[in-house]
Coordinates of C-alpha atoms in Angstrom, one line a residue:
X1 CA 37.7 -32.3 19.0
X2 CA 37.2 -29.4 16.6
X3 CA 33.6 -27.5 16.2
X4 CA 33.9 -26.0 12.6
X5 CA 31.4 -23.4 11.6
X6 CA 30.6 -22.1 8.2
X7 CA 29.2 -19.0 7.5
X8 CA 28.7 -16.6 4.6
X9 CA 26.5 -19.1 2.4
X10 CA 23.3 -17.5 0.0
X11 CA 21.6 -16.5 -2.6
X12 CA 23.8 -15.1 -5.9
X13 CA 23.1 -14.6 -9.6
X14 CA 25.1 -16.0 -11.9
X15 CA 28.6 -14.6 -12.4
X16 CA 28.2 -12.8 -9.1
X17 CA 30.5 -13.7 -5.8
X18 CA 30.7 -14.8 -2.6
X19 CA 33.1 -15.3 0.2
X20 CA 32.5 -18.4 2.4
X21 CA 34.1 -18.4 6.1
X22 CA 35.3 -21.2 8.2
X23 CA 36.3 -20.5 12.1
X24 CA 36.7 -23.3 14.9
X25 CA 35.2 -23.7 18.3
X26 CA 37.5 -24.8 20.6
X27 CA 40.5 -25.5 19.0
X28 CA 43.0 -23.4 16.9
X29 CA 43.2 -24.0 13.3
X30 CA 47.2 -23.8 13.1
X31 CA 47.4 -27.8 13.8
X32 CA 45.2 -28.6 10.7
X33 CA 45.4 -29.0 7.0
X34 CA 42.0 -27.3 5.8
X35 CA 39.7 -28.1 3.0
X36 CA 36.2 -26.8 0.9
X37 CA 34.1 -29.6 -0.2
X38 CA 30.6 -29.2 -1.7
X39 CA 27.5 -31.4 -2.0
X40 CA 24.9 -30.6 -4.5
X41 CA 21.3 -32.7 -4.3
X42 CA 21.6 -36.3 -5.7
X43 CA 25.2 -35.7 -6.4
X44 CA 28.8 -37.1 -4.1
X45 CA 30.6 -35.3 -2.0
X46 CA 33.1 -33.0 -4.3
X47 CA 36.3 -31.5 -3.8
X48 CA 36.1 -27.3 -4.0
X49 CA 40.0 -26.4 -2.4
X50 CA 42.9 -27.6 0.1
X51 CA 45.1 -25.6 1.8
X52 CA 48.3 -26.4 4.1
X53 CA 48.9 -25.5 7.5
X54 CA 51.0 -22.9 6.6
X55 CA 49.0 -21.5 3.8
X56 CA 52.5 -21.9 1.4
X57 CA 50.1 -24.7 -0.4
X58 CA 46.7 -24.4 -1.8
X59 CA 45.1 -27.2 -4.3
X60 CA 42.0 -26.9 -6.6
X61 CA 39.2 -29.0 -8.1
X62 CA 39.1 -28.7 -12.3
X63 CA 35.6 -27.1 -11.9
X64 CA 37.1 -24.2 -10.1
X65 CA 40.7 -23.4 -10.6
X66 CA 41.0 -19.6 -12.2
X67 CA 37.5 -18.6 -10.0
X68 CA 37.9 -19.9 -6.4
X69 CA 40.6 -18.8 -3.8
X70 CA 41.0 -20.8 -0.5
X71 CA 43.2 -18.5 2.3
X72 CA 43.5 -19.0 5.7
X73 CA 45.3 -16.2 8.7
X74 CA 45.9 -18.9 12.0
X75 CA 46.1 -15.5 13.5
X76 CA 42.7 -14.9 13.2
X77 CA 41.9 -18.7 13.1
X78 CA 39.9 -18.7 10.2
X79 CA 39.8 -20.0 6.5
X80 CA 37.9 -18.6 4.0
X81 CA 36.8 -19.3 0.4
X82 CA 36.6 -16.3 -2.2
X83 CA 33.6 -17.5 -4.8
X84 CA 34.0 -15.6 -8.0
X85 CA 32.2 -15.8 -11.4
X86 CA 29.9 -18.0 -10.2
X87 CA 27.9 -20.4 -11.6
X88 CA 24.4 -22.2 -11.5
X89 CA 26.6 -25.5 -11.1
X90 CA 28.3 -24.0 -7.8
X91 CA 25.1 -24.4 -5.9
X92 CA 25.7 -26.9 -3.1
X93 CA 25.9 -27.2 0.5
X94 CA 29.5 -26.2 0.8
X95 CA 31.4 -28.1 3.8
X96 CA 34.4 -27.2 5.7
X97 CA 37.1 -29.6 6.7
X98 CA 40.3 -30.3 8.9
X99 CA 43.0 -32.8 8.7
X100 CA 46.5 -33.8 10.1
X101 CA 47.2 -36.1 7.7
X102 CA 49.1 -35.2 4.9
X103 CA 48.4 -37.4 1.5
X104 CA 45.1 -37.2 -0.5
X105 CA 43.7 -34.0 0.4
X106 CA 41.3 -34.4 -2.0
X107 CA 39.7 -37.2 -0.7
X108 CA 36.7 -37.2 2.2
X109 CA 38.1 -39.6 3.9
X110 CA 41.5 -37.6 4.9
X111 CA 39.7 -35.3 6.9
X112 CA 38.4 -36.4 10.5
X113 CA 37.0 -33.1 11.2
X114 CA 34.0 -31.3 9.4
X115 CA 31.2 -28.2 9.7
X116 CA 27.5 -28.7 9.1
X117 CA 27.7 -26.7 5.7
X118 CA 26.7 -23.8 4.2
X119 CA 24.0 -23.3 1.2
X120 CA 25.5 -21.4 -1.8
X121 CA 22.3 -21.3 -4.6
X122 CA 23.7 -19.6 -7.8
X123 CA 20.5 -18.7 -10.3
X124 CA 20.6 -18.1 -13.6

C-alpha cells in the first residue's frame, strides 16, 4: 500500500503561483508512475500532469501546458507541481496519484493509488 500526502494547497490571486508537493508514507515513490489530477465543485475528475518513473517523461492537460511543471527527485521521494500564472479556473481540490501501469496515464482509472487532495482557490 502507498499513503500519499499532498501539501502546499491555498489561497492565490490570479496570475500568482503555487507549488503543490506530494511525498509517500511508507513506500518509496521510485516504483511508481506519478500523476496531478484536479476536481473542481460539480465538475469530473481532470487530468493536471504525468510523469514517468524516471522523470525522462512528463505529459500535460491542454488547460495547462506552458504554466504547470510536474518534477519528481526519488531521492527525496517526492513529486511536486509548480503552479504558475494561475487562474480563477485552476481552483480545485488537486489530487496526487501513483501507478505501475504504463498506458493511459491520463485516465483515473490507471492509477490504484491516490492522496486526499489539496485546495488550490485562485480569486480574481
Amino acid at each position: 500500500q502507498v499513503q500519499l500526502v499532498e501539501s502546499g494547497g491555498g489561497l492565490v490571486q490570479a496570475g500568482g503561483s503555487l507549488r503543490l508537493s506530494c511525498a509517500p508514507s511508507g513506500r518509496t515513490l521510485a516504483y511508481y508512475h506519478m500523476a496531478w489530477f484536479r476536481q473542481a465543485p460539480g465538475k469530473e475528475r481532470e487530468f493536471v500532469a504525468a510523469i514517468s518513473r524516471t522523470g525522462v517523461s512528463t505529459n500535460y492537460g491542454d488547460p495547462v501546458k506552458g504554466r504547470f511543471t510536474i518534477s519528481r527527485d526519488n531521492a527525496k521521494n517526492s513529486v511536486w507541481l509548480q503552479m504558475n500564472s494561475l487562474k480563477p479556473e485552476d481552483t480545485a481540490v488537486y489530487y496526487c496519484a501513483a501507478t505501475i501501469r504504463t498506458s493511459a496515464y491520463y485516465y483515473t482509472k490507471t492509477y490504484d493509488y491516490w492522496g486526499q487532495g489539496t485546495q488550490v482557490t485562485v480569486s480574481s
